[in-house]
Short mmCIF file of C-alpha atoms in Angstrom, two decimals:
data_model
loop_
_atom_site.label_atom_id
_atom_site.label_comp_id
_atom_site.label_asym_id
_atom_site.label_seq_id
_atom_site.Cartn_x
_atom_site.Cartn_y
_atom_site.Cartn_z
CA UNK A 299 -117.88 143.48 59.11
CA UNK A 300 -118.75 140.68 56.70
CA UNK A 301 -116.52 138.26 54.87
CA UNK A 302 -117.14 140.19 51.66
CA UNK A 303 -115.67 143.33 53.23
CA UNK A 304 -112.32 141.70 53.99
CA UNK A 305 -109.59 141.39 51.41
CA UNK A 306 -108.31 137.81 51.03
CA UNK A 307 -105.71 136.75 53.56
CA UNK A 308 -102.09 137.39 52.55
CA UNK A 309 -98.99 136.78 54.63
CA UNK A 310 -97.40 139.81 56.27
CA UNK A 311 -94.14 140.77 54.55
CA UNK A 312 -91.11 141.12 56.86
CA UNK A 313 -89.16 144.37 56.80
CA UNK A 314 -85.88 144.43 54.92
CA UNK A 315 -83.08 144.44 57.48
CA UNK A 316 -80.59 145.62 54.88
CA UNK A 317 -82.45 148.92 54.51
CA UNK A 318 -80.37 151.58 56.35
CA UNK A 319 -83.50 153.39 57.53
CA UNK A 320 -84.96 150.18 58.96
CA UNK A 321 -81.69 149.43 60.77
CA UNK A 322 -81.56 152.98 62.15
CA UNK A 323 -85.11 152.79 63.47
CA UNK A 324 -84.44 149.35 64.94
CA UNK A 325 -81.37 150.68 66.78
CA UNK A 326 -83.49 153.50 68.18
CA UNK A 327 -86.12 151.00 69.31
CA UNK A 328 -83.44 148.97 71.08
CA UNK A 329 -82.27 152.06 72.94
CA UNK A 330 -85.80 153.02 73.98
CA UNK A 331 -86.48 149.50 75.24
CA UNK A 332 -83.27 149.33 77.25
CA UNK A 333 -83.98 152.70 78.84
CA UNK A 334 -87.09 151.12 80.45
CA UNK A 335 -85.33 148.01 81.76
CA UNK A 336 -86.00 146.37 84.11
CA UNK A 337 -89.74 146.67 83.71
CA UNK A 338 -91.97 145.49 86.55
CA UNK A 339 -94.92 143.38 85.34
CA UNK A 340 -97.97 142.33 87.35
CA UNK A 341 -100.43 139.50 86.97
CA UNK A 342 -103.71 140.55 85.39
CA UNK A 343 -106.87 138.84 86.63
CA UNK A 344 -110.28 140.11 85.47
CA UNK A 345 -108.56 143.28 84.29
CA UNK A 346 -107.02 144.00 87.70
CA UNK A 347 -103.24 144.38 88.06
CA UNK A 348 -102.08 142.07 90.85
CA UNK A 349 -98.74 141.74 92.61
CA UNK A 350 -97.65 138.68 94.58
CA UNK A 351 -95.14 137.78 97.25
CA UNK A 352 -93.03 135.86 94.74
CA UNK A 353 -91.36 137.37 91.70
CA UNK A 354 -89.21 136.25 88.81
CA UNK A 355 -87.03 137.97 86.27
CA UNK A 356 -86.15 137.58 82.62
CA UNK A 357 -82.68 138.29 81.25
CA UNK A 358 -81.04 139.20 77.97
CA UNK A 359 -79.42 135.87 76.95
CA UNK A 360 -76.73 137.71 74.99
CA UNK A 361 -75.89 139.90 78.02
CA UNK A 362 -77.22 138.13 81.12
CA UNK A 363 -76.29 141.02 83.41
CA UNK A 364 -79.14 142.96 81.79
CA UNK A 365 -82.48 142.31 83.49
CA UNK A 366 -85.27 142.83 80.98
CA UNK A 367 -88.22 142.49 83.37
CA UNK A 368 -89.25 141.49 86.83
CA UNK A 369 -92.68 139.91 87.14
CA UNK A 370 -95.16 138.73 89.70
CA UNK A 371 -95.47 134.95 89.82
CA UNK A 372 -98.76 133.15 90.21
CA UNK A 373 -99.22 130.33 92.68
CA UNK A 374 -102.21 128.03 93.04
CA UNK A 375 -104.31 130.71 94.74
CA UNK A 376 -103.81 133.16 91.88
CA UNK A 377 -104.53 130.45 89.32
CA UNK A 378 -107.78 129.62 91.12
CA UNK A 379 -108.73 133.28 91.01
CA UNK A 380 -107.82 133.57 87.33
CA UNK A 381 -109.92 130.51 86.41
CA UNK A 382 -112.86 131.94 88.33
CA UNK A 383 -112.45 135.21 86.43
CA UNK A 384 -112.23 133.38 83.10
CA UNK A 385 -115.33 131.37 83.96
CA UNK A 386 -117.27 134.52 84.83
CA UNK A 387 -116.13 136.35 81.68
CA UNK A 388 -117.03 133.38 79.49
CA UNK A 389 -120.71 133.76 80.43
CA UNK A 390 -120.91 136.95 78.36
CA UNK A 391 -118.08 136.50 75.84
CA UNK A 392 -119.56 133.25 74.50
CA UNK A 393 -122.57 135.20 73.17
CA UNK A 394 -120.57 137.91 71.43
CA UNK A 395 -120.93 137.33 67.70
CA UNK A 396 -118.21 135.69 65.64
CA UNK A 397 -118.10 138.88 63.60
CA UNK A 398 -117.39 141.07 66.63
CA UNK A 399 -114.80 138.68 68.01
CA UNK A 400 -113.06 138.60 64.62
CA UNK A 401 -112.98 142.40 64.61
CA UNK A 402 -111.02 142.32 67.87
CA UNK A 403 -108.32 140.22 66.21
CA UNK A 404 -108.12 142.57 63.25
CA UNK A 405 -107.71 145.53 65.60
CA UNK A 406 -105.01 143.65 67.50
CA UNK A 407 -103.12 143.08 64.24
CA UNK A 408 -103.15 146.82 63.54
CA UNK A 409 -101.96 147.63 67.07
CA UNK A 410 -99.08 145.20 66.65
CA UNK A 411 -98.13 146.82 63.34
CA UNK A 412 -97.97 150.24 65.02
CA UNK A 413 -95.56 148.81 67.61
CA UNK A 414 -93.57 146.71 65.17
CA UNK A 415 -90.00 147.83 65.86
CA UNK A 416 -90.65 148.11 69.59
CA UNK A 417 -91.68 144.45 69.59
CA UNK A 418 -88.75 143.48 67.36
CA UNK A 419 -86.45 145.07 69.93
CA UNK A 420 -88.00 143.01 72.73
CA UNK A 421 -87.63 139.82 70.68
CA UNK A 422 -83.97 140.66 70.19
CA UNK A 423 -83.23 141.62 73.79
CA UNK A 424 -85.31 139.07 75.71
CA UNK A 425 -85.38 136.08 73.31
CA UNK A 426 -82.01 136.51 71.57
CA UNK A 427 -83.44 136.90 68.08
CA UNK A 428 -81.56 138.59 65.26
CA UNK A 429 -83.51 141.24 63.37
CA UNK A 430 -84.37 138.77 60.59
CA UNK A 431 -85.66 136.17 63.07
CA UNK A 432 -87.56 138.83 65.04
CA UNK A 433 -89.24 140.14 61.91
CA UNK A 434 -90.21 136.66 60.76
CA UNK A 435 -91.84 136.04 64.14
CA UNK A 436 -93.55 139.41 64.19
CA UNK A 437 -95.03 138.75 60.74
CA UNK A 438 -96.26 135.34 61.91
CA UNK A 439 -98.02 136.87 64.93
CA UNK A 440 -99.85 139.33 62.69
CA UNK A 441 -100.69 136.49 60.30
CA UNK A 442 -102.32 134.48 63.08
CA UNK A 443 -104.56 137.42 63.99
CA UNK A 444 -105.53 138.12 60.39
CA UNK A 445 -105.96 134.48 59.37
CA UNK A 446 -108.00 133.38 62.39
CA UNK A 447 -110.23 136.45 62.10
CA UNK A 448 -111.21 135.35 58.59
CA UNK A 449 -111.51 131.73 59.67
CA UNK A 450 -113.87 132.80 62.47
CA UNK A 451 -116.26 134.22 59.90
CA UNK A 452 -116.24 130.87 58.09
CA UNK A 453 -116.73 128.78 61.23
CA UNK A 454 -119.40 131.15 62.51
CA UNK A 455 -121.33 131.29 59.24
CA UNK A 456 -123.92 128.90 57.78
CA UNK A 457 -122.64 125.33 57.63
CA UNK A 458 -123.49 122.98 54.74
CA UNK A 459 -125.95 120.20 55.60
CA UNK A 460 -127.85 117.74 53.44
CA UNK A 461 -131.39 119.16 52.95
CA UNK A 462 -134.33 117.14 54.21
CA UNK A 463 -137.89 117.97 53.14
CA UNK A 464 -140.07 119.03 56.07
CA UNK A 465 -137.19 120.04 58.36
CA UNK A 466 -135.07 123.13 58.93
CA UNK A 467 -131.60 122.10 60.13
CA UNK A 468 -128.70 124.22 61.41
CA UNK A 469 -125.21 123.41 62.64
CA UNK A 470 -123.51 125.87 64.98
CA UNK A 471 -120.00 125.82 66.41
CA UNK A 472 -119.97 126.79 70.09
CA UNK A 473 -117.03 127.64 72.37
CA UNK A 474 -115.81 125.15 74.95
CA UNK A 475 -115.39 127.44 77.94
CA UNK A 476 -112.43 128.61 80.04
CA UNK A 477 -109.04 127.19 79.08
CA UNK A 478 -105.36 127.47 79.81
CA UNK A 479 -102.79 128.52 77.20
CA UNK A 480 -99.16 127.57 77.90
CA UNK A 481 -96.86 128.82 75.12
CA UNK A 482 -93.08 128.30 74.75
CA UNK A 483 -90.22 130.75 75.10
CA UNK A 484 -88.84 130.22 71.58
CA UNK A 485 -91.73 131.94 69.77
CA UNK A 486 -93.02 134.09 72.63
CA UNK A 487 -95.01 136.42 70.37
CA UNK A 488 -96.20 134.32 67.43
CA UNK A 489 -97.01 131.01 69.12
CA UNK A 490 -98.27 132.71 72.29
CA UNK A 491 -100.42 135.00 70.17
CA UNK A 492 -101.70 132.34 67.81
CA UNK A 493 -102.67 129.96 70.60
CA UNK A 494 -104.43 132.74 72.51
CA UNK A 495 -106.41 134.40 69.73
CA UNK A 496 -107.53 131.07 68.26
CA UNK A 497 -109.21 130.23 71.56
CA UNK A 498 -110.57 133.73 72.12
CA UNK A 499 -112.05 134.25 68.66
CA UNK A 500 -114.08 131.05 69.14
CA UNK A 501 -115.69 132.57 72.24
CA UNK A 502 -113.55 130.91 74.90
CA UNK A 503 -111.84 132.64 77.81
CA UNK A 504 -108.20 132.08 78.65
CA UNK A 505 -105.72 131.86 81.49
CA UNK A 506 -102.46 132.72 79.72
CA UNK A 507 -99.25 131.48 81.35
CA UNK A 508 -96.29 132.86 79.35
CA UNK A 509 -92.81 131.41 79.66
CA UNK A 510 -90.77 132.88 82.50
CA UNK A 511 -87.88 133.45 80.07
CA UNK A 512 -89.88 135.77 77.81
CA UNK A 513 -92.58 137.38 79.95
CA UNK A 514 -92.04 140.91 78.61
CA UNK A 515 -92.79 139.83 75.05
CA UNK A 516 -95.94 138.05 76.21
CA UNK A 517 -96.95 141.23 78.02
CA UNK A 518 -96.63 143.19 74.75
CA UNK A 519 -99.15 140.86 73.10
CA UNK A 520 -101.46 140.97 76.10
CA UNK A 521 -101.43 144.78 76.01
CA UNK A 522 -102.37 144.70 72.32
CA UNK A 523 -105.36 142.46 73.10
CA UNK A 524 -106.50 144.77 75.90
CA UNK A 525 -106.29 147.81 73.64
CA UNK A 526 -108.09 145.91 70.87
CA UNK A 527 -111.10 145.49 73.14
CA UNK A 528 -110.83 142.05 74.73
CA UNK A 529 -113.03 142.40 77.85
CA UNK A 530 -111.57 141.97 81.35
CA UNK A 531 -111.34 138.33 82.35
CA UNK A 532 -111.46 136.96 78.82
CA UNK A 533 -107.65 136.81 78.84
CA UNK A 534 -105.94 136.64 82.23
CA UNK A 535 -102.15 137.08 82.34
CA UNK A 536 -100.61 134.74 84.94
CA UNK A 537 -96.88 134.02 84.64
CA UNK A 538 -95.50 131.51 87.12
CA UNK A 539 -93.58 128.25 87.44
CA UNK A 540 -95.01 125.64 85.09
CA UNK A 541 -95.04 122.90 87.69
CA UNK A 542 -97.23 125.12 89.88
CA UNK A 543 -99.23 127.55 87.75
CA UNK A 544 -99.50 125.39 84.63
CA UNK A 545 -100.50 122.20 86.42
CA UNK A 546 -102.90 124.03 88.74
CA UNK A 547 -104.70 125.52 85.74
CA UNK A 548 -104.81 122.19 83.90
CA UNK A 549 -106.21 120.45 86.99
CA UNK A 550 -108.94 123.01 87.75
CA UNK A 551 -112.55 121.83 87.46
CA UNK A 552 -113.56 124.83 85.33
CA UNK A 553 -110.84 124.23 82.73
CA UNK A 554 -112.29 122.94 79.45
CA UNK A 555 -109.10 122.82 77.38
CA UNK A 556 -105.34 122.98 77.69
CA UNK A 557 -103.40 124.42 74.76
CA UNK A 558 -99.69 123.70 75.11
CA UNK A 559 -96.49 124.07 73.09
CA UNK A 560 -93.21 122.87 74.57
CA UNK A 561 -91.25 119.79 75.53
CA UNK A 562 -92.47 116.21 75.29
CA UNK A 563 -92.02 115.66 79.02
CA UNK A 564 -94.13 118.66 80.03
CA UNK A 565 -96.73 117.97 77.35
CA UNK A 566 -97.24 114.40 78.48
CA UNK A 567 -97.47 115.54 82.08
CA UNK A 568 -100.24 118.00 81.15
CA UNK A 569 -102.08 115.24 79.26
CA UNK A 570 -101.89 113.15 82.43
CA UNK A 571 -103.09 115.98 84.69
CA UNK A 572 -105.93 116.96 82.37
CA UNK A 573 -107.13 113.36 82.19
CA UNK A 574 -107.70 113.20 85.95
CA UNK A 575 -111.32 114.06 86.75
CA UNK A 576 -111.69 116.36 89.77
CA UNK A 577 -114.75 117.21 91.91
CA UNK A 578 -117.03 119.67 90.16
CA UNK A 579 -115.72 118.89 86.68
CA UNK A 580 -118.52 118.65 84.12
CA UNK A 581 -116.68 117.90 80.88
CA UNK A 582 -113.76 115.94 79.51
CA UNK A 583 -110.84 118.33 79.08
CA UNK A 584 -109.44 118.71 75.61
CA UNK A 585 -105.65 118.88 75.20
CA UNK A 586 -104.02 120.49 72.16
CA UNK A 587 -100.29 119.80 72.31
CA UNK A 588 -97.26 120.47 70.13
CA UNK A 589 -94.21 118.85 71.68
CA UNK A 590 -91.16 119.17 69.47
CA UNK A 591 -89.28 116.82 67.21
CA UNK A 592 -86.11 115.22 65.93
CA UNK A 593 -86.45 116.65 62.47
CA UNK A 594 -84.56 115.47 59.40
CA UNK A 595 -83.30 116.53 56.03
CA UNK A 596 -82.69 113.59 53.69
CA UNK A 597 -80.25 114.18 50.83
CA UNK A 598 -80.62 111.78 47.91
CA UNK A 599 -77.69 111.03 45.61
CA UNK A 600 -79.58 112.85 42.84
CA UNK A 601 -79.90 116.09 44.87
CA UNK A 602 -78.52 119.55 44.18
CA UNK A 603 -75.84 119.32 46.86
CA UNK A 604 -75.22 123.03 47.13
CA UNK A 605 -78.91 123.75 47.73
CA UNK A 606 -79.28 120.82 50.13
CA UNK A 607 -76.25 121.80 52.18
CA UNK A 608 -77.36 125.42 52.42
CA UNK A 609 -80.82 124.29 53.56
CA UNK A 610 -79.30 122.04 56.23
CA UNK A 611 -77.21 124.90 57.61
CA UNK A 612 -80.15 127.33 57.62
CA UNK A 613 -82.53 124.78 59.18
CA UNK A 614 -80.09 123.54 61.80
CA UNK A 615 -78.70 126.85 63.02
CA UNK A 616 -81.39 129.47 62.41
CA UNK A 617 -82.31 130.94 65.81
CA UNK A 618 -79.57 128.80 67.32
CA UNK A 619 -81.43 125.59 66.47
CA UNK A 620 -84.10 126.53 69.02
CA UNK A 621 -87.06 125.75 66.80
CA UNK A 622 -89.16 122.62 67.13
CA UNK A 623 -88.89 122.43 63.34
CA UNK A 624 -85.08 122.77 63.27
CA UNK A 625 -83.08 120.22 61.32
CA UNK A 626 -81.54 118.01 63.98
CA UNK A 627 -80.53 115.14 61.69
CA UNK A 628 -79.04 115.22 58.20
CA UNK A 629 -79.38 111.81 56.55
CA UNK A 630 -77.22 111.67 53.43
CA UNK A 631 -76.79 109.05 50.72
CA UNK A 632 -73.38 107.38 50.93
CA UNK A 633 -72.40 108.42 47.40
CA UNK A 634 -72.57 112.12 48.29
CA UNK A 635 -72.08 111.92 52.08
CA UNK A 636 -68.48 113.15 52.30
CA UNK A 637 -69.14 116.14 50.05
CA UNK A 638 -72.27 117.16 51.97
CA UNK A 639 -70.48 116.82 55.32
CA UNK A 640 -67.70 119.05 54.04
CA UNK A 641 -70.13 121.64 52.68
CA UNK A 642 -72.26 121.70 55.84
CA UNK A 643 -69.24 121.93 58.13
CA UNK A 644 -67.85 124.82 56.10
CA UNK A 645 -71.23 126.55 56.21
CA UNK A 646 -71.45 126.14 59.98
CA UNK A 647 -67.95 127.49 60.52
CA UNK A 648 -68.75 130.54 58.38
CA UNK A 649 -71.68 131.63 60.57
CA UNK A 650 -70.92 134.68 62.71
CA UNK A 651 -71.66 134.09 66.40
CA UNK A 652 -72.43 137.19 68.41
CA UNK A 653 -75.04 139.41 70.08
CA UNK A 654 -78.44 139.29 68.43
CA UNK A 655 -78.49 143.08 68.01
CA UNK A 656 -75.44 143.09 65.70
CA UNK A 657 -76.42 143.26 62.04
CA UNK A 658 -73.84 140.67 60.95
CA UNK A 659 -74.75 138.06 63.59
CA UNK A 660 -76.11 134.79 62.25
CA UNK A 661 -76.12 132.78 65.50
CA UNK A 662 -76.81 134.49 68.83
CA UNK A 663 -77.04 133.17 72.40
CA UNK A 664 -79.24 130.29 73.48
CA UNK A 665 -82.06 131.17 75.84
CA UNK A 666 -80.48 130.63 79.28
CA UNK A 667 -77.60 129.09 81.18
CA UNK A 668 -79.41 125.81 81.77
CA UNK A 669 -80.02 125.40 78.05
CA UNK A 670 -76.37 126.16 77.30
CA UNK A 671 -75.16 123.55 79.77
CA UNK A 672 -77.56 120.94 78.39
CA UNK A 673 -76.48 121.64 74.80
CA UNK A 674 -72.77 121.47 75.65
CA UNK A 675 -73.49 118.22 77.46
CA UNK A 676 -74.94 116.80 74.26
CA UNK A 677 -71.88 118.00 72.35
CA UNK A 678 -69.70 115.93 74.69
CA UNK A 679 -71.98 112.94 74.14
CA UNK A 680 -71.61 113.45 70.40
CA UNK A 681 -67.85 113.71 70.70
CA UNK A 682 -67.84 110.18 72.05
CA UNK A 683 -70.36 108.87 69.52
CA UNK A 684 -69.13 110.47 66.31
CA UNK A 685 -66.74 112.97 64.75
CA UNK A 686 -67.06 116.70 65.50
CA UNK A 687 -66.34 118.44 62.20
CA UNK A 688 -67.40 121.97 63.15
CA UNK A 689 -67.86 123.86 66.42
CA UNK A 690 -68.03 121.82 69.58
CA UNK A 691 -67.61 124.35 72.36
CA UNK A 692 -68.89 127.51 73.99
CA UNK A 693 -68.25 130.57 71.83
CA UNK A 694 -66.62 132.56 74.62
CA UNK A 695 -65.25 135.22 72.28
CA UNK A 696 -68.76 136.36 71.39
CA UNK A 697 -69.32 137.93 74.81
CA UNK A 698 -70.61 137.04 78.27
CA UNK A 699 -73.87 135.53 77.02
CA UNK A 700 -74.92 131.94 76.48
CA UNK A 701 -73.17 131.44 73.15
CA UNK A 702 -72.60 127.96 71.67
CA UNK A 703 -70.75 127.39 68.43
CA UNK A 704 -72.76 125.89 65.55
CA UNK A 705 -71.74 122.26 65.90
CA UNK A 706 -71.76 119.44 63.35
CA UNK A 707 -71.20 115.85 64.44
CA UNK A 708 -70.70 113.34 61.61
CA UNK A 709 -70.52 109.53 61.34
CA UNK A 710 -73.16 108.83 63.97
CA UNK A 711 -74.79 105.43 64.38
CA UNK A 712 -78.59 105.39 63.90
CA UNK A 713 -79.32 104.73 67.59
CA UNK A 714 -76.70 107.13 68.97
CA UNK A 715 -78.18 109.49 71.57
CA UNK A 716 -77.36 112.50 69.41
CA UNK A 717 -79.28 110.88 66.55
CA UNK A 718 -82.34 110.19 68.70
CA UNK A 719 -82.78 112.80 71.43
CA UNK A 720 -83.99 116.36 70.96
CA UNK A 721 -81.12 118.75 71.74
CA UNK A 722 -82.89 122.07 71.05
CA UNK A 723 -79.74 123.95 70.23
CA UNK A 724 -77.20 124.52 67.44
CA UNK A 725 -76.09 120.89 67.16
CA UNK A 726 -76.54 118.81 63.99
CA UNK A 727 -76.22 115.02 63.75
CA UNK A 728 -75.13 113.61 60.37
CA UNK A 729 -75.87 110.01 59.35
CA UNK A 730 -74.93 108.01 56.25
CA UNK A 731 -77.45 105.90 54.33
CA UNK A 732 -76.40 103.39 51.67
CA UNK A 733 -79.68 103.60 49.70
CA UNK A 734 -82.86 105.61 49.27
CA UNK A 735 -84.77 102.96 51.20
CA UNK A 736 -82.33 103.08 54.10
CA UNK A 737 -82.49 106.88 54.21
CA UNK A 738 -86.28 106.76 54.54
CA UNK A 739 -85.99 104.09 57.22
CA UNK A 740 -83.56 106.23 59.23
CA UNK A 741 -85.70 109.34 58.86
CA UNK A 742 -88.74 107.51 60.21
CA UNK A 743 -86.80 105.80 63.00
CA UNK A 744 -87.85 108.25 65.72
CA UNK A 745 -90.61 108.69 68.25
CA UNK A 746 -91.24 112.14 66.81
CA UNK A 747 -92.84 113.21 63.55
CA UNK A 748 -92.88 116.97 63.14
CA UNK A 749 -90.95 118.27 60.12
CA UNK A 750 -88.64 116.91 57.48
CA UNK A 751 -87.21 117.71 54.07
CA UNK A 752 -86.21 115.59 51.10
CA UNK A 753 -83.72 116.80 48.51
CA UNK A 754 -83.59 115.05 45.14
CA UNK A 755 -83.83 115.57 41.39
CA UNK A 756 -85.05 112.02 40.78
CA UNK A 757 -88.83 112.38 40.34
CA UNK A 758 -89.50 108.73 41.18
CA UNK A 759 -87.66 109.14 44.49
CA UNK A 760 -89.54 112.36 45.21
CA UNK A 761 -92.87 110.65 44.60
CA UNK A 762 -91.94 107.77 46.92
CA UNK A 763 -90.56 110.10 49.59
CA UNK A 764 -93.82 112.06 49.66
CA UNK A 765 -95.67 108.84 50.46
CA UNK A 766 -93.21 107.19 52.83
CA UNK A 767 -91.64 109.91 54.99
CA UNK A 768 -93.74 110.15 58.15
CA UNK A 769 -94.06 113.65 59.56
CA UNK A 770 -96.68 116.36 59.84
CA UNK A 771 -94.85 118.86 57.61
CA UNK A 772 -92.77 117.42 54.78
CA UNK A 773 -90.92 119.74 52.41
CA UNK A 774 -89.26 118.86 49.12
CA UNK A 775 -86.14 120.66 47.93
CA UNK A 776 -86.43 123.39 50.58
CA UNK A 777 -85.51 123.83 54.23
CA UNK A 778 -87.63 122.29 57.00
CA UNK A 779 -88.17 125.52 58.96
CA UNK A 780 -90.20 128.62 58.12
CA UNK A 781 -93.82 127.42 57.97
CA UNK A 782 -96.16 130.23 56.88
CA UNK A 783 -99.63 130.72 58.33
CA UNK A 784 -102.27 129.60 55.84
CA UNK A 785 -99.62 128.15 53.52
CA UNK A 786 -98.07 125.41 55.67
CA UNK A 787 -100.50 124.38 58.46
CA UNK A 788 -98.16 123.25 61.22
CA UNK A 789 -98.25 120.26 63.56
CA UNK A 790 -96.75 116.81 63.94
CA UNK A 791 -97.38 113.12 64.47
CA UNK A 792 -96.61 110.67 67.26
CA UNK A 793 -94.68 112.23 70.19
CA UNK A 794 -94.55 115.53 68.34
CA UNK A 795 -98.09 116.17 69.53
CA UNK A 796 -101.70 116.11 68.45
CA UNK A 797 -101.05 117.31 64.88
CA UNK A 798 -103.02 120.44 65.65
CA UNK A 799 -102.18 122.16 62.33
CA UNK A 800 -101.80 125.70 63.66
CA UNK A 801 -102.36 128.27 60.94
CA UNK A 802 -104.65 125.94 59.01
CA UNK A 803 -108.36 125.66 58.28
CA UNK A 804 -108.88 122.88 60.85
CA UNK A 805 -107.36 124.65 63.83
CA UNK A 806 -110.31 126.60 65.21
CA UNK A 807 -112.30 123.39 65.42
CA UNK A 808 -110.07 122.34 68.30
CA UNK A 809 -111.59 125.11 70.42
CA UNK A 810 -115.24 124.55 69.50
CA UNK A 811 -118.01 121.99 69.84
CA UNK A 812 -120.74 121.47 67.27
CA UNK A 813 -124.45 121.77 68.03
CA UNK A 814 -127.11 120.58 65.59
CA UNK A 815 -130.57 122.19 65.78
CA UNK A 816 -133.36 120.49 63.84
CA UNK A 817 -136.87 121.95 63.55
CA UNK A 818 -139.79 120.07 62.03
CA UNK A 819 -141.78 122.31 59.69
CA UNK A 820 -145.55 122.42 59.31
#
């Protein structure tokens, strides 16, 4: 396989959920998945299925009485074993050609496509994703495989150097070694998959610790990698408590990198752990972290208010606001503030709350009971800080799951907790700005810097907003969620992480080190 033999990368198109045949096949996939519940999942270390004395379980957040999977949990001993297996596998995998490693990713993409509706069903039942959200995530997972396979051929090919007479010079990108991948529960296929295959295609080996809330989905991706030809030990599947398994892997002497997506608190803890040199360690550990945000949509007084309001609703409440890119703050010019608040509140109230499997559901359950309690706690904080204009309570009528009404809290002060802290749920803070300059100031007044949007017709304001708004992904006159692989490289500034730009041309460099070889001629 050479670069010339591959068609140019194009984003995978999601299936049309309005197609009756697609809906029928999805319903059948849901039934087949449920017939297997609860599934018992082992650890996998060096290709060997391993059970442990401790186990966990994942639930359907829309129907918590339904156990999706039980799974073996890794402790420090299992993590030690997995790192040893990864270290041993790396000795051979590092020398496999970039071309062959890229071919594994392309095969994995095809395996995923064959299991598409089966995986969509798992995303619905274990992660609480509607069909549209599940399909968007599935397409992103395939995109990561396809995009990074092509990128591997570029990184592994001849690199441009300035010629020097009398010398032959080469630059090669080498893998780092064994690493730990700790993905989040909110994109348990796409982010888990993208983080894993980026490391693997560069020649690294991985200890993969999926989220305990979505282990079955992580297992589906792991199975695809096995079938695609990833050798035993190159990817080791080790679910377990983050404070035990994740920290043990980050601390291990053999670990060369930690790739993490999740909360700021956990990310900073992993940075701290990885920075501590331990006996036997031979290299500085590299940390790649994406840690969330307090994302904004700014609405200028020149904006199309209908479009801006619709984008706020979609960005704030898509997948229950459980996206690190979700709109958490709407900052609106005073001249149009009241109208936008009214439009957004009406849009929030119109969203159907219910089980993710129902075709008319717009907002399903949040991931678990702890998340629901935290979100409702923030709603009460907001009730004391501002004015609740939509939602504001548990959506008990939707069923026994962890349902929270899409909630809009208006008239918040800039330093109110709800305006500053990441809620990670369907709660939107609305703030008033008396000028363009003040709106920019409020948008930037956060420790985070992940995504944001600016809505305006005024071209001078758009030009200034592009320069002044400080975030890793800034969108103009569109929503702040829905980054596409290859189109919108994704990652943020400040406490949002290391601006890793997943799905971009720079990303594989985070998992490589460059070696220059210079030979004198004659």
